[in-house]
Amino acid sequence: MATTQPFDMVLFGATGDLVMRKILPSLYAAHRSGALHADGRIVALGRTAGDLSDYLAQVQAQSMPHIKDIGDDWAAFAARISYLPLDAGEKDHFQRLADTLGVRPDRVTVCYLATAPRLFTKICAGLRDVGLNHAGVRVVLEKPLGHDLQSSEEINADVARHFAENQIYRIDHYLGKESVQNLMALRFGNVLLEPLWRREWIDHVQITIAEEIGVEGRGDFYDRTGALRDMMQNHLLQLLCMVAMEPPANFSADAVRDEKLKVLKALRPFSADDLALRVVRGQYRAGVADGQAVPGYQDEPNVAPESSTETFVALRAEISNWRWSGVPFYLRTGKRLAARLAEIVISFRDVPLDLFQRPNSLQSTNRLVIRLQPEESISLHMLGKEPGEGMRLQPTVLNLDLHAASRRRRADAYERLLLDVIHGRLGLFMRRDELAAAWSWVEPILDSWAREDTPPRPYAAGSWGPAASNALLSRSGAAWHEEI
Ligand code: BG6
């Protein structure tokens, strides 16, 4: 793995959950693998007064439990960290930060904004005021970027006042997952799949991100957000783009993002009439998760008792272009579902003539399954001959997961994306126009939910969501792929 150049990683919101659970463990993994330059500093910023030893005690309590394997190199990693209290409203706090870092356009300075988005504008202006928007500075923006198209455009316009677009890294950690990138390699590095990758041969596509967990102490945030904004508008649509995009002219960040944008713009808009047929929203009730009784969503802490926020959404998307016209893309995500499962399933059409009188269970079995969770894998489901006498078919699975075969350590999504930022690689980060296109497409759904009085459909915690989500597929003879 190539070592990065010298860098400063400035973490805004460094005492928060994201930094403790994901960012520090990922930086430690990068440190362990030797990917970080020896002159790479981590500057943690938080609102609480305190010194480095307080902060490191907090890291020990809150971050270390999320690290699988802590070695004797932890001390060397911790030596990279310094702590500065910073209040985004205080100008002299930014000056203190600039004095600590030095204003050095020749040095990579990553400012990771792991804070509430309402602080993004203030933070970016504060950085600009002290000269920390020079060419070496990159800002990483965490989702959710806004609440709707307008608020997201406002944030983007504010950030753009201080930073050029190529300094802005809008992170979607799903794009950092290895199998998503492997999908690109399989599609564009081989001649075999591409001719089949179109309406003539693909029956439908499913994208599922199912979570077993509930709102996990984030009731307040989640109740204002819901599954459509939290997962669908970003993670699921980004995965859809990866499946549906045309081959880019080259692998530069903008060439890839141009193709993703075309997909988002070709999504068939929802009309008032077909919303009811194409979108299902649900909310979990009490049930069982992982063998334990769990409360319903409305009984979670910091959730309004009569909340109509959706914890599940399934929808049928269509892409109006020559490659995909008429092919349904079924997308679903939800909390407190039967299993933790994230996958993309490409279901191919059946052979034109059944020579082997296959039973129903072996009809339409050609599938490419790209699994992101619980384990990452890619497999091609086909039929072969059952050994022995006669001519009976049996399912067979080709494992296309080269990574598993190589036994190399698999970097986690955040680790890979953080290294991309330090290296200045923008390809896996969302461009402003992509974000706007994604918001434009989901907005009619949000508007219609805001208008209607019908509550989300209930489903029991530990199930696969409301029955109506199955009906979305069964109308065209398909079913959700739920093999764990
Ligand atoms: C985040 C959402 O973006 O993704 C969370 O805000 C969700 O609600 C999480 O739990 C899921 O990510 P992963 O990688 O654990 O599937």
Short mmCIF file of C-alpha atoms and ligand atoms in Angstrom, two decimals:
data_model
loop_
_atom_site.label_atom_id
_atom_site.label_comp_id
_atom_site.label_asym_id
_atom_site.label_seq_id
_atom_site.Cartn_x
_atom_site.Cartn_y
_atom_site.Cartn_z
CA MET A 1 0.00 0.00 0.00
CA ALA A 2 1.40 3.43 -0.95
CA THR A 3 2.23 5.76 1.89
CA THR A 4 0.45 9.07 1.93
CA GLN A 5 2.24 12.37 1.82
CA PRO A 6 2.59 14.36 5.07
CA PHE A 7 -0.82 15.59 6.22
CA ASP A 8 -2.90 17.12 8.97
CA MET A 9 -6.27 15.51 9.64
CA VAL A 10 -8.43 18.01 11.50
CA LEU A 11 -11.49 16.42 13.06
CA PHE A 12 -14.37 18.77 13.82
CA GLY A 13 -16.79 17.04 16.18
CA ALA A 14 -13.98 14.82 17.47
CA THR A 15 -15.81 13.90 20.67
CA GLY A 16 -18.85 12.68 18.72
CA ASP A 17 -20.05 9.23 17.86
CA LEU A 18 -18.87 9.10 14.26
CA VAL A 19 -15.28 9.98 15.11
CA MET A 20 -15.20 7.54 18.01
CA ARG A 21 -16.89 4.62 16.22
CA LYS A 22 -15.59 4.97 12.68
CA ILE A 23 -12.99 7.62 11.96
CA LEU A 24 -10.41 6.95 14.67
CA PRO A 25 -10.60 3.16 14.27
CA SER A 26 -10.13 3.61 10.49
CA LEU A 27 -7.19 5.95 10.93
CA TYR A 28 -5.63 3.47 13.35
CA ALA A 29 -6.08 0.65 10.81
CA ALA A 30 -4.40 2.83 8.16
CA HIS A 31 -1.59 3.59 10.61
CA ARG A 32 -1.10 -0.11 11.37
CA SER A 33 -0.92 -1.03 7.71
CA GLY A 34 1.81 1.55 7.19
CA ALA A 35 -0.33 3.70 4.89
CA LEU A 36 0.07 6.93 6.85
CA HIS A 37 3.16 9.09 6.44
CA ALA A 38 5.21 9.38 9.64
CA ASP A 39 4.56 13.13 9.49
CA GLY A 40 0.79 12.79 9.65
CA ARG A 41 -0.96 14.59 12.50
CA ILE A 42 -4.49 14.18 13.80
CA VAL A 43 -5.89 17.32 15.36
CA ALA A 44 -9.05 16.57 17.33
CA LEU A 45 -11.39 19.51 17.89
CA GLY A 46 -14.26 19.45 20.33
CA ARG A 47 -16.41 21.92 22.18
CA THR A 48 -15.45 20.62 25.59
CA ALA A 49 -12.63 22.30 27.42
CA GLY A 50 -10.02 19.77 28.34
CA ASP A 51 -6.59 18.60 27.39
CA LEU A 52 -5.10 15.78 25.42
CA SER A 53 -5.07 13.35 28.31
CA ASP A 54 -8.84 13.87 28.84
CA TYR A 55 -9.41 13.32 25.16
CA LEU A 56 -7.28 10.18 25.03
CA ALA A 57 -9.18 8.82 28.05
CA GLN A 58 -12.39 9.38 26.09
CA VAL A 59 -10.89 7.65 23.06
CA GLN A 60 -9.96 4.72 25.24
CA ALA A 61 -13.51 4.42 26.58
CA GLN A 62 -15.46 5.12 23.39
CA SER A 63 -13.28 4.34 20.40
CA MET A 64 -11.12 1.43 21.45
CA PRO A 65 -14.11 -0.94 21.86
CA HIS A 66 -14.66 -0.50 18.10
CA ILE A 67 -11.15 -1.61 17.22
CA LYS A 68 -10.78 -5.34 16.69
CA ASP A 69 -7.11 -5.72 17.20
CA ILE A 70 -5.05 -3.26 19.21
CA GLY A 71 -1.33 -3.81 18.96
CA ASP A 72 1.69 -2.32 20.67
CA ASP A 73 1.74 0.34 17.93
CA TRP A 74 -1.23 2.06 19.61
CA ALA A 75 1.11 4.41 21.49
CA ALA A 76 2.73 5.53 18.23
CA PHE A 77 -0.73 6.15 16.78
CA ALA A 78 -1.88 8.09 19.85
CA ALA A 79 1.25 10.23 19.56
CA ARG A 80 -0.15 11.59 16.27
CA ILE A 81 -3.19 13.01 18.11
CA SER A 82 -3.48 16.45 19.66
CA TYR A 83 -6.61 18.05 21.10
CA LEU A 84 -7.88 21.62 20.82
CA PRO A 85 -11.16 22.93 22.21
CA LEU A 86 -12.99 24.85 19.47
CA ASP A 87 -16.31 26.62 19.41
CA ALA A 88 -17.37 27.24 15.81
CA GLY A 89 -18.80 30.63 16.82
CA GLU A 90 -15.48 31.92 18.21
CA LYS A 91 -13.14 33.55 15.69
CA ASP A 92 -10.09 33.42 17.92
CA HIS A 93 -10.51 29.65 18.25
CA PHE A 94 -9.97 29.37 14.49
CA GLN A 95 -6.91 31.58 14.79
CA ARG A 96 -5.54 29.22 17.42
CA LEU A 97 -6.14 26.34 15.00
CA ALA A 98 -4.31 28.19 12.21
CA ASP A 99 -1.42 28.89 14.56
CA THR A 100 -1.24 25.21 15.47
CA LEU A 101 -1.35 24.00 11.89
CA GLY A 102 0.41 26.84 10.14
CA VAL A 103 -1.04 28.17 6.87
CA ARG A 104 0.91 26.00 4.44
CA PRO A 105 -0.52 25.53 0.94
CA ASP A 106 2.15 22.89 0.27
CA ARG A 107 0.76 20.63 3.00
CA VAL A 108 -2.38 18.49 2.75
CA THR A 109 -4.85 19.61 5.41
CA VAL A 110 -8.03 17.56 5.65
CA CYS A 111 -10.85 19.18 7.61
CA TYR A 112 -13.38 16.47 8.41
CA LEU A 113 -16.70 18.05 9.39
CA ALA A 114 -18.24 15.33 11.56
CA THR A 115 -20.71 17.80 13.03
CA ALA A 116 -24.34 18.73 12.53
CA PRO A 117 -24.69 20.20 9.00
CA ARG A 118 -26.05 23.45 10.43
CA LEU A 119 -22.46 24.16 11.54
CA PHE A 120 -20.90 23.59 8.11
CA THR A 121 -21.34 27.20 6.98
CA LYS A 122 -19.89 28.64 10.17
CA ILE A 123 -16.94 26.26 10.16
CA CYS A 124 -16.10 26.91 6.50
CA ALA A 125 -16.30 30.68 7.02
CA GLY A 126 -14.15 30.37 10.17
CA LEU A 127 -11.50 28.43 8.23
CA ARG A 128 -11.55 30.97 5.41
CA ASP A 129 -11.15 33.90 7.83
CA VAL A 130 -7.83 32.54 9.05
CA GLY A 131 -6.51 31.50 5.63
CA LEU A 132 -7.30 27.82 6.07
CA ASN A 133 -8.99 27.54 2.68
CA HIS A 134 -5.72 27.53 0.74
CA ALA A 135 -5.14 25.04 -2.07
CA GLY A 136 -3.85 22.36 0.31
CA VAL A 137 -7.08 22.25 2.34
CA ARG A 138 -9.78 19.64 1.63
CA VAL A 139 -13.10 19.61 3.46
CA VAL A 140 -14.99 16.38 4.04
CA LEU A 141 -18.73 16.80 4.49
CA GLU A 142 -20.74 14.10 6.22
CA LYS A 143 -24.32 13.38 5.29
CA PRO A 144 -27.13 14.30 5.66
CA LEU A 145 -26.35 17.35 3.58
CA GLY A 146 -29.60 19.19 4.06
CA HIS A 147 -33.15 18.15 4.62
CA ASP A 148 -34.41 18.71 1.10
CA LEU A 149 -33.21 20.15 -2.20
CA GLN A 150 -33.37 23.75 -1.05
CA SER A 151 -31.56 23.31 2.26
CA SER A 152 -28.91 21.14 0.64
CA GLU A 153 -28.36 23.75 -2.07
CA GLU A 154 -28.06 26.43 0.62
CA ILE A 155 -25.34 24.48 2.43
CA ASN A 156 -23.52 23.75 -0.83
CA ALA A 157 -23.69 27.39 -1.90
CA ASP A 158 -22.32 28.51 1.46
CA VAL A 159 -19.44 26.03 1.36
CA ALA A 160 -18.73 27.01 -2.27
CA ARG A 161 -18.22 30.60 -1.15
CA HIS A 162 -15.05 29.51 0.62
CA PHE A 163 -13.87 26.35 -1.14
CA ALA A 164 -13.58 25.27 -4.77
CA GLU A 165 -15.60 22.19 -5.79
CA ASN A 166 -12.41 20.11 -6.13
CA GLN A 167 -11.63 20.80 -2.45
CA ILE A 168 -14.99 19.39 -1.30
CA TYR A 169 -15.35 15.67 -0.49
CA ARG A 170 -19.00 14.72 0.14
CA ILE A 171 -18.66 11.32 1.70
CA ASP A 172 -20.97 8.35 1.18
CA HIS A 173 -19.31 5.47 2.97
CA TYR A 174 -21.18 2.89 0.90
CA LEU A 175 -19.00 3.82 -2.07
CA GLY A 176 -15.93 2.90 -0.02
CA LYS A 177 -17.01 -0.73 0.29
CA GLU A 178 -14.73 -3.11 -1.55
CA SER A 179 -17.44 -5.01 -3.43
CA VAL A 180 -18.87 -1.81 -4.89
CA GLN A 181 -15.49 -1.08 -6.41
CA ASN A 182 -15.14 -4.70 -7.45
CA LEU A 183 -18.42 -4.31 -9.32
CA MET A 184 -16.79 -1.55 -11.40
CA ALA A 185 -13.78 -3.79 -12.04
CA LEU A 186 -15.99 -6.68 -13.15
CA ARG A 187 -18.15 -4.53 -15.37
CA PHE A 188 -15.49 -2.45 -17.04
CA GLY A 189 -12.47 -4.75 -16.84
CA ASN A 190 -14.10 -7.67 -18.64
CA VAL A 191 -15.90 -8.13 -21.91
CA LEU A 192 -18.21 -10.85 -20.60
CA LEU A 193 -20.75 -8.94 -18.55
CA GLU A 194 -21.15 -5.74 -20.50
CA PRO A 195 -23.12 -7.18 -23.47
CA LEU A 196 -25.61 -8.69 -21.00
CA TRP A 197 -25.82 -5.56 -18.88
CA ARG A 198 -28.97 -4.13 -20.41
CA ARG A 199 -32.71 -4.37 -20.75
CA GLU A 200 -32.56 -7.24 -23.25
CA TRP A 201 -30.99 -9.59 -20.68
CA ILE A 202 -31.73 -8.18 -17.26
CA ASP A 203 -35.15 -8.78 -15.80
CA HIS A 204 -34.81 -6.56 -12.77
CA VAL A 205 -32.34 -5.27 -10.18
CA GLN A 206 -32.75 -5.31 -6.39
CA ILE A 207 -30.81 -3.22 -3.95
CA THR A 208 -31.35 -3.92 -0.26
CA ILE A 209 -29.77 -2.35 2.80
CA ALA A 210 -31.44 -4.06 5.74
CA GLU A 211 -30.37 -3.35 9.29
CA GLU A 212 -31.12 -5.36 12.39
CA ILE A 213 -30.45 -2.43 14.70
CA GLY A 214 -33.05 0.15 15.65
CA VAL A 215 -32.32 3.86 16.08
CA GLU A 216 -29.59 3.18 18.66
CA GLY A 217 -29.85 6.26 20.83
CA ARG A 218 -30.18 8.54 17.78
CA GLY A 219 -33.96 8.94 18.19
CA ASP A 220 -33.87 12.70 18.06
CA PHE A 221 -31.87 12.85 14.81
CA TYR A 222 -33.70 9.93 13.24
CA ASP A 223 -37.18 11.21 14.01
CA ARG A 224 -36.37 14.38 12.05
CA THR A 225 -34.79 12.40 9.24
CA GLY A 226 -36.36 9.01 8.43
CA ALA A 227 -35.17 6.23 6.15
CA LEU A 228 -35.70 8.07 2.87
CA ARG A 229 -33.32 10.90 3.80
CA ASP A 230 -30.98 8.80 5.94
CA MET A 231 -30.36 5.96 3.48
CA MET A 232 -32.35 6.08 0.22
CA GLN A 233 -31.45 9.55 -1.04
CA ASN A 234 -27.74 8.81 -0.66
CA HIS A 235 -26.51 5.23 -0.12
CA LEU A 236 -29.11 3.36 -2.19
CA LEU A 237 -29.17 5.86 -5.05
CA GLN A 238 -25.38 5.86 -5.19
CA LEU A 239 -25.39 2.06 -5.46
CA LEU A 240 -28.02 2.29 -8.19
CA CYS A 241 -25.73 4.66 -10.10
CA MET A 242 -22.83 2.23 -9.85
CA VAL A 243 -24.97 -0.52 -11.37
CA ALA A 244 -26.62 1.56 -14.06
CA MET A 245 -23.93 4.00 -15.23
CA GLU A 246 -22.42 3.82 -18.70
CA PRO A 247 -18.71 3.04 -19.02
CA PRO A 248 -16.92 6.34 -18.36
CA ALA A 249 -14.51 7.71 -20.98
CA ASN A 250 -11.69 7.32 -18.46
CA PHE A 251 -11.37 6.74 -14.74
CA SER A 252 -10.97 10.35 -13.70
CA ALA A 253 -13.24 11.58 -10.92
CA ASP A 254 -15.30 13.79 -13.18
CA ALA A 255 -15.68 11.24 -15.95
CA VAL A 256 -17.14 8.77 -13.42
CA ARG A 257 -19.30 11.38 -11.75
CA ASP A 258 -20.61 12.64 -15.11
CA GLU A 259 -21.91 9.14 -15.83
CA LYS A 260 -23.51 8.80 -12.40
CA LEU A 261 -25.20 12.15 -12.83
CA LYS A 262 -26.71 11.01 -16.14
CA VAL A 263 -28.31 8.06 -14.36
CA LEU A 264 -29.79 10.27 -11.64
CA LYS A 265 -31.17 12.62 -14.26
CA ALA A 266 -32.70 9.72 -16.18
CA LEU A 267 -34.64 8.40 -13.17
CA ARG A 268 -38.31 8.45 -14.06
CA PRO A 269 -39.97 11.05 -11.84
CA PHE A 270 -42.79 10.01 -9.54
CA SER A 271 -46.21 11.28 -10.48
CA ALA A 272 -48.90 11.81 -7.85
CA ASP A 273 -50.76 8.80 -9.30
CA ASP A 274 -48.00 6.25 -9.26
CA LEU A 275 -46.50 7.16 -5.89
CA ALA A 276 -48.93 4.91 -4.09
CA LEU A 277 -48.07 2.02 -6.41
CA ARG A 278 -44.32 2.53 -6.50
CA VAL A 279 -43.42 3.49 -2.92
CA VAL A 280 -44.02 1.72 0.41
CA ARG A 281 -43.17 3.30 3.73
CA GLY A 282 -43.22 1.48 7.02
CA GLN A 283 -42.49 1.89 10.71
CA TYR A 284 -41.50 -0.86 13.12
CA ARG A 285 -43.58 -2.00 16.04
CA ALA A 286 -42.39 -4.03 19.00
CA GLY A 287 -40.94 -7.42 18.11
CA VAL A 288 -37.88 -9.55 18.48
CA ALA A 289 -34.35 -8.77 17.32
CA ASP A 290 -31.45 -11.12 17.86
CA GLY A 291 -33.57 -13.23 20.23
CA GLN A 292 -34.47 -10.23 22.45
CA ALA A 293 -37.81 -8.45 22.79
CA VAL A 294 -37.40 -4.89 21.47
CA PRO A 295 -39.73 -1.89 21.65
CA GLY A 296 -41.57 -0.32 18.75
CA TYR A 297 -40.18 2.81 17.10
CA GLN A 298 -42.62 5.16 18.82
CA ASP A 299 -41.41 3.90 22.20
CA GLU A 300 -37.75 4.58 21.47
CA PRO A 301 -36.14 7.37 23.51
CA ASN A 302 -36.45 10.84 21.95
CA VAL A 303 -39.02 9.75 19.37
CA ALA A 304 -42.40 11.51 19.29
CA PRO A 305 -45.08 9.12 20.65
CA GLU A 306 -47.21 9.51 17.52
CA SER A 307 -44.35 9.93 15.12
CA SER A 308 -45.06 9.18 11.46
CA THR A 309 -41.37 9.03 10.55
CA GLU A 310 -40.63 6.05 8.32
CA THR A 311 -38.10 3.44 9.43
CA PHE A 312 -38.57 1.45 6.23
CA VAL A 313 -38.93 2.40 2.61
CA ALA A 314 -39.16 0.25 -0.50
CA LEU A 315 -39.68 1.60 -3.98
CA ARG A 316 -39.64 0.75 -7.65
CA ALA A 317 -37.35 3.01 -9.64
CA GLU A 318 -37.09 3.13 -13.41
CA ILE A 319 -34.38 4.62 -15.56
CA SER A 320 -35.59 6.19 -18.77
CA ASN A 321 -32.72 5.59 -21.14
CA TRP A 322 -31.93 3.15 -23.95
CA ARG A 323 -30.07 0.69 -21.75
CA TRP A 324 -32.57 0.41 -18.93
CA SER A 325 -35.99 1.42 -20.18
CA GLY A 326 -38.61 -0.93 -18.68
CA VAL A 327 -36.24 -2.64 -16.19
CA PRO A 328 -37.46 -2.19 -12.61
CA PHE A 329 -34.89 -1.30 -9.96
CA TYR A 330 -36.36 -2.31 -6.59
CA LEU A 331 -34.75 -0.50 -3.67
CA ARG A 332 -35.46 -1.08 -0.01
CA THR A 333 -33.97 -0.21 3.32
CA GLY A 334 -35.12 -0.38 6.89
CA LYS A 335 -34.24 -0.66 10.53
CA ARG A 336 -35.14 -3.58 12.82
CA LEU A 337 -35.41 -5.98 9.91
CA ALA A 338 -34.86 -9.73 10.06
CA ALA A 339 -31.13 -9.58 9.33
CA ARG A 340 -28.24 -7.29 8.61
CA LEU A 341 -27.99 -7.63 4.87
CA ALA A 342 -26.80 -5.24 2.18
CA GLU A 343 -26.68 -6.48 -1.36
CA ILE A 344 -27.27 -5.76 -5.01
CA VAL A 345 -28.92 -8.53 -7.00
CA ILE A 346 -28.93 -8.45 -10.79
CA SER A 347 -31.58 -10.92 -11.96
CA PHE A 348 -31.13 -12.00 -15.56
CA ARG A 349 -33.92 -13.13 -17.83
CA ASP A 350 -34.61 -16.80 -18.26
CA VAL A 351 -33.47 -18.84 -21.27
CA PRO A 352 -35.87 -18.52 -24.22
CA LEU A 353 -36.71 -22.24 -24.17
CA ASP A 354 -36.64 -24.68 -21.26
CA LEU A 355 -35.00 -27.81 -22.70
CA PHE A 356 -34.64 -29.51 -19.35
CA GLN A 357 -38.13 -29.23 -17.86
CA ARG A 358 -36.77 -27.52 -14.80
CA PRO A 359 -38.89 -27.39 -11.67
CA ASN A 360 -40.17 -23.94 -10.64
CA SER A 361 -37.36 -23.57 -8.12
CA LEU A 362 -34.84 -23.57 -10.96
CA GLN A 363 -36.54 -21.04 -13.22
CA SER A 364 -34.87 -17.65 -13.72
CA THR A 365 -31.88 -18.56 -11.60
CA ASN A 366 -29.14 -16.55 -13.30
CA ARG A 367 -28.22 -13.89 -10.79
CA LEU A 368 -25.20 -11.80 -9.96
CA VAL A 369 -25.21 -11.13 -6.23
CA ILE A 370 -22.95 -8.38 -4.94
CA ARG A 371 -23.02 -8.60 -1.18
CA LEU A 372 -21.74 -5.75 0.96
CA GLN A 373 -22.91 -7.02 4.34
CA PRO A 374 -22.61 -8.96 6.59
CA GLU A 375 -19.61 -10.18 4.55
CA GLU A 376 -18.45 -8.74 1.25
CA SER A 377 -18.66 -11.13 -1.72
CA ILE A 378 -19.64 -11.37 -5.36
CA SER A 379 -21.20 -14.50 -6.76
CA LEU A 380 -22.74 -15.57 -10.03
CA HIS A 381 -25.63 -18.01 -9.71
CA MET A 382 -25.98 -20.40 -12.63
CA LEU A 383 -27.26 -23.87 -13.44
CA GLY A 384 -25.11 -26.91 -14.16
CA LYS A 385 -25.72 -30.60 -14.63
CA GLU A 386 -26.39 -32.76 -11.61
CA PRO A 387 -23.65 -35.42 -11.67
CA GLY A 388 -24.67 -38.91 -12.69
CA GLU A 389 -27.24 -40.39 -14.94
CA GLY A 390 -29.89 -38.39 -16.79
CA MET A 391 -29.98 -34.71 -17.50
CA ARG A 392 -31.11 -32.90 -14.41
CA LEU A 393 -29.92 -29.41 -13.58
CA GLN A 394 -28.71 -28.12 -10.26
CA PRO A 395 -27.76 -24.66 -9.03
CA THR A 396 -24.11 -23.78 -8.89
CA VAL A 397 -22.43 -20.65 -7.64
CA LEU A 398 -19.29 -19.06 -9.05
CA ASN A 399 -17.42 -17.07 -6.47
CA LEU A 400 -15.99 -13.95 -8.11
CA ASP A 401 -14.56 -12.51 -4.97
CA LEU A 402 -10.87 -12.17 -5.80
CA HIS A 403 -10.18 -10.48 -2.51
CA ALA A 404 -11.22 -13.52 -0.49
CA ALA A 405 -8.82 -15.63 -2.55
CA SER A 406 -5.91 -13.25 -2.03
CA ARG A 407 -6.32 -13.26 1.79
CA ARG A 408 -5.14 -9.68 1.96
CA ARG A 409 -6.51 -7.50 4.70
CA ARG A 410 -9.70 -5.82 3.61
CA ALA A 411 -9.72 -2.13 4.41
CA ASP A 412 -12.93 -0.79 5.87
CA ALA A 413 -14.96 1.75 3.85
CA TYR A 414 -14.01 4.75 5.99
CA GLU A 415 -10.34 3.80 5.94
CA ARG A 416 -10.30 3.61 2.15
CA LEU A 417 -12.16 6.89 1.75
CA LEU A 418 -9.99 8.75 4.27
CA LEU A 419 -6.91 7.63 2.37
CA ASP A 420 -8.55 8.78 -0.87
CA VAL A 421 -9.01 12.24 0.63
CA ILE A 422 -5.38 12.45 1.73
CA HIS A 423 -4.31 11.30 -1.74
CA GLY A 424 -6.67 13.83 -3.38
CA ARG A 425 -8.83 11.22 -5.16
CA LEU A 426 -12.34 12.55 -5.62
CA GLY A 427 -13.89 9.73 -7.67
CA LEU A 428 -15.80 8.09 -4.81
CA PHE A 429 -17.19 11.35 -3.43
CA MET A 430 -20.39 13.00 -4.54
CA ARG A 431 -20.30 16.10 -6.65
CA ARG A 432 -22.70 18.93 -5.91
CA ASP A 433 -24.83 18.34 -9.02
CA GLU A 434 -25.25 14.64 -8.14
CA LEU A 435 -26.56 15.55 -4.75
CA ALA A 436 -29.03 18.05 -6.19
CA ALA A 437 -30.28 15.49 -8.73
CA ALA A 438 -30.78 12.89 -5.98
CA TRP A 439 -32.73 15.34 -3.82
CA SER A 440 -34.88 16.42 -6.79
CA TRP A 441 -35.89 12.83 -7.41
CA VAL A 442 -36.90 12.00 -3.82
CA GLU A 443 -38.59 15.30 -3.11
CA PRO A 444 -42.02 14.41 -4.57
CA ILE A 445 -42.09 11.44 -2.18
CA LEU A 446 -41.29 13.65 0.81
CA ASP A 447 -43.90 16.19 -0.31
CA SER A 448 -46.61 13.60 -0.70
CA TRP A 449 -45.87 12.10 2.73
CA ALA A 450 -45.98 15.54 4.28
CA ARG A 451 -49.45 16.10 2.72
CA GLU A 452 -51.06 12.75 3.43
CA ASP A 453 -52.67 11.68 6.71
CA THR A 454 -52.16 7.94 6.34
CA PRO A 455 -49.44 6.76 8.72
CA PRO A 456 -46.58 4.48 7.60
CA ARG A 457 -47.47 0.79 7.40
CA PRO A 458 -46.58 -1.04 10.62
CA TYR A 459 -44.24 -4.04 10.61
CA ALA A 460 -42.98 -6.19 13.46
CA ALA A 461 -39.38 -5.68 14.51
CA GLY A 462 -37.47 -8.70 13.24
CA SER A 463 -39.55 -9.12 10.07
CA TRP A 464 -38.71 -8.09 6.48
CA GLY A 465 -40.95 -5.03 6.58
CA PRO A 466 -44.58 -4.43 5.59
CA ALA A 467 -46.22 -6.99 3.32
CA ALA A 468 -46.84 -4.26 0.76
CA SER A 469 -43.12 -4.29 0.01
CA ASN A 470 -43.46 -7.87 -1.31
CA ALA A 471 -46.41 -6.83 -3.42
CA LEU A 472 -44.21 -4.24 -5.12
CA LEU A 473 -42.28 -7.12 -6.73
CA SER A 474 -44.87 -9.85 -6.92
CA ARG A 475 -46.93 -7.74 -9.34
CA SER A 476 -44.25 -8.52 -11.91
CA GLY A 477 -43.65 -12.10 -10.74
CA ALA A 478 -40.47 -11.36 -8.75
CA ALA A 479 -39.63 -11.73 -5.05
CA TRP A 480 -37.05 -10.18 -2.75
CA HIS A 481 -33.83 -12.13 -2.48
CA GLU A 482 -33.53 -12.96 1.22
CA GLU A 483 -31.04 -15.80 1.42
CA ILE A 484 -28.62 -15.08 4.22
C1 BG6 B 1 -25.55 5.73 8.08
C2 BG6 B 1 -26.94 5.96 8.62
O1 BG6 B 1 -25.30 6.57 6.99
O2 BG6 B 1 -25.43 4.40 7.65
C3 BG6 B 1 -27.26 5.00 9.74
O3 BG6 B 1 -27.05 7.30 9.11
C4 BG6 B 1 -27.01 3.58 9.31
O4 BG6 B 1 -28.61 5.15 10.16
C5 BG6 B 1 -25.61 3.44 8.69
O5 BG6 B 1 -27.14 2.74 10.43
C6 BG6 B 1 -25.42 2.06 8.07
O6 BG6 B 1 -24.09 1.90 7.67
P1 BG6 B 1 -23.43 0.46 7.69
O7 BG6 B 1 -22.13 0.64 6.95
O8 BG6 B 1 -23.27 0.07 9.11
O9 BG6 B 1 -24.39 -0.41 6.95
#
